[in-house]
mmCIF file of C-alpha atoms in Angstrom:
data_model
loop_
_atom_site.group_PDB
_atom_site.id
_atom_site.type_symbol
_atom_site.label_atom_id
_atom_site.label_comp_id
_atom_site.label_asym_id
_atom_site.label_seq_id
_atom_site.Cartn_x
_atom_site.Cartn_y
_atom_site.Cartn_z
ATOM 1 C CA MET Z 1 0.148 22.371 -21.298
ATOM 2 C CA PRO Z 2 -2.119 24.520 -19.027
ATOM 3 C CA THR Z 3 0.486 26.229 -16.469
ATOM 4 C CA GLU Z 4 -2.331 25.854 -12.913
ATOM 5 C CA MET Z 5 -3.833 22.846 -11.983
ATOM 6 C CA ARG Z 6 -6.653 21.750 -8.964
ATOM 7 C CA CYS Z 7 -4.864 20.031 -6.062
ATOM 8 C CA ILE Z 8 -5.683 19.642 -2.096
ATOM 9 C CA GLU Z 9 -3.733 21.176 0.063
ATOM 10 C CA ILE Z 10 -3.416 20.705 3.712
ATOM 11 C CA SER Z 11 -4.267 23.608 5.363
ATOM 12 C CA GLU Z 12 -3.310 22.590 9.153
ATOM 13 C CA PRO Z 13 -2.322 19.430 11.003
ATOM 14 C CA GLY Z 14 -5.847 18.057 11.934
ATOM 15 C CA GLY Z 15 -8.748 16.069 10.551
ATOM 16 C CA PRO Z 16 -10.415 15.130 7.067
ATOM 17 C CA GLU Z 17 -11.390 19.314 7.230
ATOM 18 C CA VAL Z 18 -7.965 20.313 7.002
ATOM 19 C CA LEU Z 19 -8.087 19.434 3.668
ATOM 20 C CA THR Z 20 -8.771 21.836 0.850
ATOM 21 C CA GLU Z 21 -9.094 22.489 -2.509
ATOM 22 C CA ALA Z 22 -6.338 24.976 -4.100
ATOM 23 C CA ARG Z 23 -4.750 26.005 -7.474
ATOM 24 C CA ARG Z 24 -0.894 25.512 -7.854
ATOM 25 C CA ALA Z 25 1.396 25.951 -10.988
ATOM 26 C CA VAL Z 26 1.918 22.441 -13.053
ATOM 27 C CA PRO Z 27 5.019 20.988 -11.803
ATOM 28 C CA VAL Z 28 7.884 20.789 -13.953
ATOM 29 C CA PRO Z 29 9.501 17.106 -14.183
ATOM 30 C CA GLY Z 30 13.080 17.506 -13.361
ATOM 31 C CA HIS Z 31 15.877 15.338 -14.577
ATOM 32 C CA GLY Z 32 14.843 11.122 -14.796
ATOM 33 C CA GLU Z 33 11.204 12.246 -13.962
ATOM 34 C CA ILE Z 34 8.123 12.280 -15.730
ATOM 35 C CA LEU Z 35 5.069 14.527 -15.649
ATOM 36 C CA ILE Z 36 1.782 12.623 -14.899
ATOM 37 C CA GLU Z 37 -1.514 14.074 -15.899
ATOM 38 C CA VAL Z 38 -3.611 12.443 -12.921
ATOM 39 C CA ALA Z 39 -6.712 9.645 -13.802
ATOM 40 C CA TYR Z 40 -7.255 8.460 -10.655
ATOM 41 C CA ALA Z 41 -5.361 9.105 -6.813
ATOM 42 C CA GLY Z 42 -5.163 6.133 -4.093
ATOM 43 C CA VAL Z 43 -6.180 6.858 -0.673
ATOM 44 C CA ASN Z 44 -4.005 5.461 1.850
ATOM 45 C CA ARG Z 45 -2.975 5.341 5.447
ATOM 46 C CA PRO Z 46 -0.035 7.420 5.202
ATOM 47 C CA ASP Z 47 -2.184 10.236 3.108
ATOM 48 C CA ALA Z 48 -4.045 10.584 6.817
ATOM 49 C CA LEU Z 49 -0.947 10.517 8.687
ATOM 50 C CA GLN Z 50 0.593 13.371 7.308
ATOM 51 C CA ARG Z 51 -2.805 15.514 6.729
ATOM 52 C CA ALA Z 52 -2.843 14.778 10.978
ATOM 53 C CA GLY Z 53 1.342 16.279 10.905
ATOM 54 C CA ALA Z 54 2.189 12.908 12.137
ATOM 55 C CA TYR Z 55 4.413 11.998 8.686
ATOM 56 C CA LYS Z 56 6.076 14.939 7.401
ATOM 57 C CA ALA Z 57 7.034 14.301 3.928
ATOM 58 C CA PRO Z 58 10.566 13.455 2.843
ATOM 59 C CA LEU Z 59 13.156 16.750 2.090
ATOM 60 C CA GLY Z 60 12.330 17.436 -1.484
ATOM 61 C CA ALA Z 61 9.556 15.895 -2.152
ATOM 62 C CA SER Z 62 5.851 17.880 -2.271
ATOM 63 C CA ASP Z 63 3.878 18.758 -0.267
ATOM 64 C CA LEU Z 64 0.860 18.080 -0.916
ATOM 65 C CA PRO Z 65 -0.382 14.298 -0.126
ATOM 66 C CA GLY Z 66 -0.735 11.070 -2.506
ATOM 67 C CA LEU Z 67 1.536 8.307 -2.793
ATOM 68 C CA GLU Z 68 0.462 6.613 -5.532
ATOM 69 C CA CYS Z 69 -2.112 7.162 -8.872
ATOM 70 C CA SER Z 70 -2.773 6.590 -12.562
ATOM 71 C CA GLY Z 71 -3.175 8.423 -15.481
ATOM 72 C CA ARG Z 72 -0.936 9.267 -19.245
ATOM 73 C CA VAL Z 73 2.717 10.525 -19.827
ATOM 74 C CA ALA Z 74 1.772 14.448 -19.990
ATOM 75 C CA ALA Z 75 5.874 15.424 -20.495
ATOM 76 C CA LEU Z 76 9.354 13.670 -19.979
ATOM 77 C CA GLY Z 77 12.513 15.483 -17.606
ATOM 78 C CA PRO Z 78 15.963 15.380 -19.028
ATOM 79 C CA GLY Z 79 17.383 12.046 -19.435
ATOM 80 C CA VAL Z 80 14.611 9.946 -19.721
ATOM 81 C CA THR Z 81 13.715 6.862 -22.083
ATOM 82 C CA GLY Z 82 11.210 4.336 -22.048
ATOM 83 C CA TRP Z 83 8.253 6.534 -21.848
ATOM 84 C CA SER Z 84 6.762 8.610 -24.599
ATOM 85 C CA VAL Z 85 4.022 11.267 -24.058
ATOM 86 C CA GLY Z 86 0.360 9.538 -24.291
ATOM 87 C CA ASP Z 87 1.565 6.283 -22.484
ATOM 88 C CA GLN Z 88 -0.707 5.197 -19.638
ATOM 89 C CA VAL Z 89 1.108 4.671 -16.482
ATOM 90 C CA CYS Z 90 0.610 4.119 -13.020
ATOM 91 C CA ALA Z 91 3.517 5.073 -10.537
ATOM 92 C CA LEU Z 92 4.298 5.374 -6.993
ATOM 93 C CA LEU Z 93 4.881 8.919 -5.757
ATOM 94 C CA PRO Z 94 6.982 10.802 -3.694
ATOM 95 C CA GLY Z 95 3.968 13.150 -2.870
ATOM 96 C CA GLY Z 96 1.776 15.210 -4.515
ATOM 97 C CA GLY Z 97 -0.737 13.102 -5.921
ATOM 98 C CA TYR Z 98 -3.802 14.730 -4.898
ATOM 99 C CA ALA Z 99 -3.571 17.083 -7.821
ATOM 100 C CA GLU Z 100 -4.585 17.182 -11.456
ATOM 101 C CA PHE Z 101 -0.534 16.478 -12.221
ATOM 102 C CA ALA Z 102 1.861 15.160 -10.710
ATOM 103 C CA THR Z 103 5.997 14.161 -11.051
ATOM 104 C CA CYS Z 104 8.091 11.021 -10.198
ATOM 105 C CA PRO Z 105 10.821 9.309 -11.555
ATOM 106 C CA ALA Z 106 10.186 7.811 -14.416
ATOM 107 C CA GLU Z 107 12.000 4.526 -12.792
ATOM 108 C CA HIS Z 108 9.461 4.256 -10.281
ATOM 109 C CA ALA Z 109 6.260 4.841 -12.407
ATOM 110 C CA LEU Z 110 4.735 1.037 -13.833
ATOM 111 C CA PRO Z 111 2.766 0.281 -17.823
ATOM 112 C CA VAL Z 112 -0.861 0.274 -16.800
ATOM 113 C CA PRO Z 113 -1.165 -4.182 -16.429
ATOM 114 C CA VAL Z 114 -3.445 -5.559 -19.610
ATOM 115 C CA GLY Z 115 -6.675 -5.878 -19.139
ATOM 116 C CA VAL Z 116 -6.806 -2.914 -16.414
ATOM 117 C CA ASP Z 117 -8.806 0.351 -16.187
ATOM 118 C CA LEU Z 118 -6.746 3.207 -14.979
ATOM 119 C CA LYS Z 119 -9.217 3.619 -11.783
ATOM 120 C CA SER Z 120 -8.077 -0.133 -10.942
ATOM 121 C CA ALA Z 121 -4.813 0.834 -11.844
ATOM 122 C CA ALA Z 122 -4.179 3.930 -9.374
ATOM 123 C CA CYS Z 123 -4.853 1.168 -6.688
ATOM 124 C CA LEU Z 124 -1.957 -0.943 -7.152
ATOM 125 C CA PRO Z 125 1.400 1.146 -7.037
ATOM 126 C CA GLU Z 126 1.909 1.600 -2.983
ATOM 127 C CA THR Z 127 0.290 -1.338 -1.786
ATOM 128 C CA CYS Z 128 1.642 -3.807 -4.643
ATOM 129 C CA PHE Z 129 5.133 -2.173 -3.412
ATOM 130 C CA THR Z 130 4.601 -2.686 -0.104
ATOM 131 C CA VAL Z 131 3.356 -5.835 0.089
ATOM 132 C CA TRP Z 132 6.317 -7.530 -2.429
ATOM 133 C CA SER Z 133 9.357 -5.731 -0.601
ATOM 134 C CA ASN Z 134 8.051 -6.752 3.072
ATOM 135 C CA VAL Z 135 6.700 -9.906 1.836
ATOM 136 C CA VAL Z 136 8.618 -11.494 -0.689
ATOM 137 C CA MET Z 137 12.097 -9.376 -0.656
ATOM 138 C CA ARG Z 138 12.603 -8.517 3.240
ATOM 139 C CA GLY Z 139 9.799 -11.395 4.900
ATOM 140 C CA GLY Z 140 11.528 -14.741 1.936
ATOM 141 C CA LEU Z 141 7.813 -16.118 1.513
ATOM 142 C CA LYS Z 142 8.221 -19.225 -0.208
ATOM 143 C CA ALA Z 143 5.339 -21.553 -1.303
ATOM 144 C CA GLY Z 144 4.150 -23.983 1.378
ATOM 145 C CA GLU Z 145 4.563 -21.620 3.838
ATOM 146 C CA ARG Z 146 2.324 -19.966 6.590
ATOM 147 C CA PHE Z 147 2.137 -16.800 6.168
ATOM 148 C CA LEU Z 148 -0.270 -14.566 8.587
ATOM 149 C CA VAL Z 149 -1.611 -11.104 7.824
ATOM 150 C CA HIS Z 150 -3.210 -8.789 9.829
ATOM 151 C CA GLY Z 151 -6.196 -6.459 8.407
ATOM 152 C CA GLY Z 152 -6.907 -8.301 5.510
ATOM 153 C CA SER Z 153 -9.669 -6.373 4.177
ATOM 154 C CA SER Z 154 -7.546 -3.516 3.813
ATOM 155 C CA GLY Z 155 -5.468 -2.442 0.480
ATOM 156 C CA ILE Z 156 -2.921 -3.906 1.742
ATOM 157 C CA GLY Z 157 -4.261 -6.883 3.266
ATOM 158 C CA THR Z 158 -6.137 -7.656 0.418
ATOM 159 C CA THR Z 159 -2.693 -7.656 -2.468
ATOM 160 C CA ALA Z 160 -0.877 -9.011 0.309
ATOM 161 C CA ILE Z 161 -3.456 -12.401 0.596
ATOM 162 C CA GLN Z 162 -3.687 -12.388 -3.203
ATOM 163 C CA ILE Z 163 0.381 -12.739 -3.842
ATOM 164 C CA ALA Z 164 0.895 -15.596 -1.396
ATOM 165 C CA LYS Z 165 -1.842 -17.605 -2.436
ATOM 166 C CA ALA Z 166 -0.251 -16.748 -6.046
ATOM 167 C CA LEU Z 167 3.310 -17.646 -4.826
ATOM 168 C CA GLY Z 168 1.716 -20.999 -2.941
ATOM 169 C CA ALA Z 169 1.738 -20.127 0.679
ATOM 170 C CA ARG Z 170 -0.817 -20.699 2.849
ATOM 171 C CA VAL Z 171 -2.598 -17.525 4.061
ATOM 172 C CA PHE Z 172 -3.901 -16.657 7.221
ATOM 173 C CA THR Z 173 -5.474 -13.339 8.346
ATOM 174 C CA THR Z 174 -7.414 -11.224 11.196
ATOM 175 C CA ALA Z 175 -10.484 -8.784 10.223
ATOM 176 C CA GLY Z 176 -12.986 -7.410 12.546
ATOM 177 C CA SER Z 177 -16.601 -8.292 10.465
ATOM 178 C CA PRO Z 178 -18.101 -11.355 9.142
ATOM 179 C CA GLU Z 179 -18.566 -9.311 6.215
ATOM 180 C CA LYS Z 180 -14.734 -8.514 5.974
ATOM 181 C CA CYS Z 181 -13.593 -12.169 6.930
ATOM 182 C CA ALA Z 182 -16.166 -12.944 3.692
ATOM 183 C CA ALA Z 183 -14.424 -11.068 1.777
ATOM 184 C CA CYS Z 184 -11.296 -12.791 2.961
ATOM 185 C CA GLU Z 185 -11.630 -15.795 2.564
ATOM 186 C CA GLU Z 186 -13.367 -15.514 -0.982
ATOM 187 C CA LEU Z 187 -9.727 -14.079 -1.804
ATOM 188 C CA GLY Z 188 -8.204 -17.595 -0.554
ATOM 189 C CA ALA Z 189 -7.367 -16.827 2.848
ATOM 190 C CA THR Z 190 -8.578 -18.353 6.177
ATOM 191 C CA ALA Z 191 -9.861 -15.450 8.198
ATOM 192 C CA ILE Z 192 -10.160 -15.329 11.634
ATOM 193 C CA ASN Z 193 -12.512 -12.833 13.583
ATOM 194 C CA TYR Z 194 -10.257 -10.949 15.991
ATOM 195 C CA LYS Z 195 -13.359 -9.947 17.710
ATOM 196 C CA THR Z 196 -14.653 -13.462 18.099
ATOM 197 C CA GLY Z 197 -11.764 -15.414 17.867
ATOM 198 C CA ASP Z 198 -7.955 -16.070 18.658
ATOM 199 C CA PHE Z 199 -5.685 -16.069 15.924
ATOM 200 C CA VAL Z 200 -2.886 -17.098 18.211
ATOM 201 C CA ASP Z 201 -4.864 -20.738 19.010
ATOM 202 C CA VAL Z 202 -5.777 -20.644 15.537
ATOM 203 C CA LEU Z 203 -2.283 -20.414 14.439
ATOM 204 C CA ARG Z 204 -0.485 -22.909 16.687
ATOM 205 C CA ALA Z 205 -3.296 -25.268 16.148
ATOM 206 C CA GLU Z 206 -1.599 -25.138 12.441
ATOM 207 C CA GLY Z 207 2.062 -25.827 13.198
ATOM 208 C CA GLY Z 208 3.035 -21.510 13.594
ATOM 209 C CA ALA Z 209 3.132 -18.659 10.823
ATOM 210 C CA ASN Z 210 6.181 -18.601 9.138
ATOM 211 C CA LEU Z 211 5.778 -14.828 8.067
ATOM 212 C CA VAL Z 212 3.485 -12.414 10.316
ATOM 213 C CA LEU Z 213 2.863 -8.937 8.086
ATOM 214 C CA ASP Z 214 2.083 -6.814 10.645
ATOM 215 C CA MET Z 215 0.536 -3.226 10.810
ATOM 216 C CA VAL Z 216 -1.060 -3.180 14.580
ATOM 217 C CA GLY Z 217 1.570 -3.746 16.795
ATOM 218 C CA GLY Z 218 1.409 -3.285 20.253
ATOM 219 C CA SER Z 219 -0.323 -5.826 21.560
ATOM 220 C CA TYR Z 220 -0.198 -8.210 18.826
ATOM 221 C CA ILE Z 221 3.533 -8.534 18.893
ATOM 222 C CA ALA Z 222 3.644 -10.629 22.133
ATOM 223 C CA ARG Z 223 0.749 -12.634 20.189
ATOM 224 C CA ASN Z 224 2.535 -12.971 17.075
ATOM 225 C CA ILE Z 225 5.686 -14.212 18.928
ATOM 226 C CA LYS Z 226 3.399 -16.555 20.505
ATOM 227 C CA ALA Z 227 1.589 -17.825 16.968
ATOM 228 C CA MET Z 228 4.901 -18.443 15.109
ATOM 229 C CA ALA Z 229 6.868 -21.327 13.853
ATOM 230 C CA ASP Z 230 10.789 -21.850 15.268
ATOM 231 C CA ASP Z 231 12.594 -19.877 12.334
ATOM 232 C CA ALA Z 232 9.955 -17.803 11.691
ATOM 233 C CA ARG Z 233 9.772 -13.567 10.666
ATOM 234 C CA MET Z 234 7.544 -10.673 11.786
ATOM 235 C CA VAL Z 235 7.694 -7.973 9.180
ATOM 236 C CA PHE Z 236 6.413 -4.681 10.507
ATOM 237 C CA ILE Z 237 5.172 -2.186 8.081
ATOM 238 C CA ALA Z 238 2.961 -0.020 10.637
ATOM 239 C CA PHE Z 239 1.507 0.568 14.227
ATOM 240 C CA LEU Z 240 -2.051 1.081 14.254
ATOM 241 C CA GLU Z 241 -2.121 0.341 17.616
ATOM 242 C CA SER Z 242 1.110 1.226 19.235
ATOM 243 C CA PRO Z 243 5.039 0.861 18.118
ATOM 244 C CA LYS Z 244 5.845 0.046 21.899
ATOM 245 C CA ALA Z 245 5.675 -3.359 23.488
ATOM 246 C CA GLU Z 246 6.982 -5.525 25.799
ATOM 247 C CA ILE Z 247 7.960 -9.019 24.372
ATOM 248 C CA ASN Z 248 10.380 -11.942 26.056
ATOM 249 C CA PHE Z 249 12.922 -11.723 23.616
ATOM 250 C CA ALA Z 250 14.283 -15.412 25.533
ATOM 251 C CA GLN Z 251 11.726 -16.913 23.138
ATOM 252 C CA VAL Z 252 12.822 -14.820 19.966
ATOM 253 C CA MET Z 253 16.585 -16.381 21.043
ATOM 254 C CA LEU Z 254 15.604 -19.942 21.773
ATOM 255 C CA ARG Z 255 13.218 -20.266 18.789
ATOM 256 C CA ARG Z 256 15.567 -18.447 16.107
ATOM 257 C CA LEU Z 257 12.477 -15.358 14.875
ATOM 258 C CA THR Z 258 13.883 -12.585 12.985
ATOM 259 C CA ILE Z 259 12.165 -9.214 13.329
ATOM 260 C CA THR Z 260 12.096 -6.742 11.008
ATOM 261 C CA GLY Z 261 10.432 -3.713 9.125
ATOM 262 C CA SER Z 262 10.189 -1.230 6.632
ATOM 263 C CA THR Z 263 8.869 1.910 5.517
ATOM 264 C CA LEU Z 264 8.426 2.836 1.894
ATOM 265 C CA ARG Z 265 8.407 6.435 1.247
ATOM 266 C CA PRO Z 266 12.103 7.644 3.467
ATOM 267 C CA GLN Z 267 13.904 4.617 0.959
ATOM 268 C CA SER Z 268 16.129 5.360 -1.858
ATOM 269 C CA ASP Z 269 15.247 5.888 -5.537
ATOM 270 C CA ALA Z 270 17.583 3.559 -6.322
ATOM 271 C CA ALA Z 271 15.648 0.785 -3.936
ATOM 272 C CA LYS Z 272 12.098 2.051 -4.907
ATOM 273 C CA ALA Z 273 13.117 1.306 -8.500
ATOM 274 C CA GLU Z 274 14.802 -1.975 -7.659
ATOM 275 C CA ILE Z 275 10.548 -2.653 -6.620
ATOM 276 C CA ALA Z 276 9.496 -1.519 -9.627
ATOM 277 C CA ARG Z 277 11.494 -3.568 -11.744
ATOM 278 C CA GLN Z 278 10.550 -6.701 -9.367
ATOM 279 C CA LEU Z 279 7.115 -6.184 -9.545
ATOM 280 C CA LEU Z 280 7.023 -5.629 -13.265
ATOM 281 C CA GLY Z 281 9.287 -8.981 -13.698
ATOM 282 C CA GLN Z 282 6.461 -11.046 -11.110
ATOM 283 C CA VAL Z 283 3.496 -9.341 -9.892
ATOM 284 C CA TRP Z 284 2.299 -7.367 -13.338
ATOM 285 C CA PRO Z 285 1.742 -11.021 -14.908
ATOM 286 C CA MET Z 286 -0.139 -12.070 -12.046
ATOM 287 C CA VAL Z 287 -2.475 -8.969 -12.343
ATOM 288 C CA SER Z 288 -2.953 -9.955 -16.275
ATOM 289 C CA ALA Z 289 -3.260 -13.530 -15.496
ATOM 290 C CA GLY Z 290 -6.629 -12.630 -13.170
ATOM 291 C CA LYS Z 291 -4.356 -13.630 -9.661
ATOM 292 C CA LEU Z 292 -4.505 -10.640 -8.617
ATOM 293 C CA ARG Z 293 -7.242 -8.309 -8.467
ATOM 294 C CA VAL Z 294 -8.098 -4.710 -7.483
ATOM 295 C CA ILE Z 295 -10.815 -4.911 -4.062
ATOM 296 C CA HIS Z 296 -12.312 -1.548 -4.485
ATOM 297 C CA ASP Z 297 -14.208 0.157 -2.008
ATOM 298 C CA SER Z 298 -15.395 3.636 -3.140
ATOM 299 C CA THR Z 299 -14.384 6.301 -5.574
ATOM 300 C CA PHE Z 300 -14.734 10.159 -4.349
ATOM 301 C CA PRO Z 301 -14.341 13.193 -6.704
ATOM 302 C CA LEU Z 302 -11.342 15.173 -5.963
ATOM 303 C CA ALA Z 303 -12.986 17.948 -3.862
ATOM 304 C CA GLU Z 304 -14.714 15.902 -1.913
ATOM 305 C CA ALA Z 305 -10.766 13.880 -0.222
ATOM 306 C CA ALA Z 306 -12.248 15.046 3.229
ATOM 307 C CA ALA Z 307 -14.684 12.580 2.284
ATOM 308 C CA ALA Z 308 -12.883 10.115 0.788
ATOM 309 C CA HIS Z 309 -10.366 10.040 4.254
ATOM 310 C CA ALA Z 310 -13.327 10.170 6.836
ATOM 311 C CA ARG Z 311 -14.227 6.845 4.885
ATOM 312 C CA MET Z 312 -10.705 5.324 5.315
ATOM 313 C CA GLU Z 313 -10.492 6.201 9.170
ATOM 314 C CA SER Z 314 -13.587 4.492 9.531
ATOM 315 C CA SER Z 315 -11.852 1.577 8.877
ATOM 316 C CA GLN Z 316 -15.529 0.126 7.294
ATOM 317 C CA HIS Z 317 -14.167 0.157 3.623
ATOM 318 C CA ILE Z 318 -13.200 -3.060 2.270
ATOM 319 C CA GLY Z 319 -9.963 -2.926 -0.387
ATOM 320 C CA LYS Z 320 -8.870 0.098 -1.726
ATOM 321 C CA ILE Z 321 -10.434 4.196 -1.429
ATOM 322 C CA VAL Z 322 -9.590 6.071 -4.800
ATOM 323 C CA MET Z 323 -10.289 9.430 -5.962
ATOM 324 C CA GLU Z 324 -11.185 10.592 -9.141
ATOM 325 C CA VAL Z 325 -9.093 13.444 -10.494
ATOM 326 C CA LYS Z 326 -9.758 13.725 -14.330
ATOM 327 C CA GLY Z 327 -10.997 10.267 -14.775
ATOM 328 C CA GLY Z 328 -10.508 7.969 -18.087
#
């Protein structure tokens, strides 16, 4: 076992150029934790927010970016059962994924699904934890309901479309180009190009959305309400436009709408462990059956983390961006 590892540090808050390669000591797994030799690390919007200084790592978490990875179990901390050194895993991390080794609670790791390689496995944890916990556990999506997800060509969006379809929902989504709309429609969604069409008109003509998953906020909040059916739910997971809006709460009351939201990283270890258990029982069979597949945009070497962030922030990608650390 090496004592040092390559990693990517945030030298100071700023743009992608502040991501710099460095060397650090290999972390030691604590009680209930595993050490993962990282094969691939997923790239997510919260990584860019942390890099820009807008999203601090929780107390006790690694200051290195990276919230998901795949690889092999390299060591077990005290009290860990159910895992063996050498097992292939993918995991939701508290931080530290942009490195050759990372630790996480053992209960936040999942076996690599049957038929999935390590590159694709690195793209699963953050999106699946986020989508399942918000669309199903919080949003209560049911078969036959109309589901609207914004940003359908993103990693979250492509995952949400497929999980909702597998659950028997009718899926509607927004995207910003014909190519992105085509990618969403290939996954089974009705796609609305928000630059040329109005999702409110489309959804109202269909009876309204029963559930909305929103990562835009701002002006979309009032428009979502107009697009919702009576007794519908709206779940927020990010605010790419703005967390603030002026809305008419009389409509919320008269139509019995529910507005809620969550972020994943600050939740308790126990809450994340429960999501992991549900993923293993409900979502991993979808993956193995081919009902949920990773939509992969691009791969960058770890040393080119800045380029990976630039790709993500260009919003030109379709699906997930991943970094190769040790490969496999």
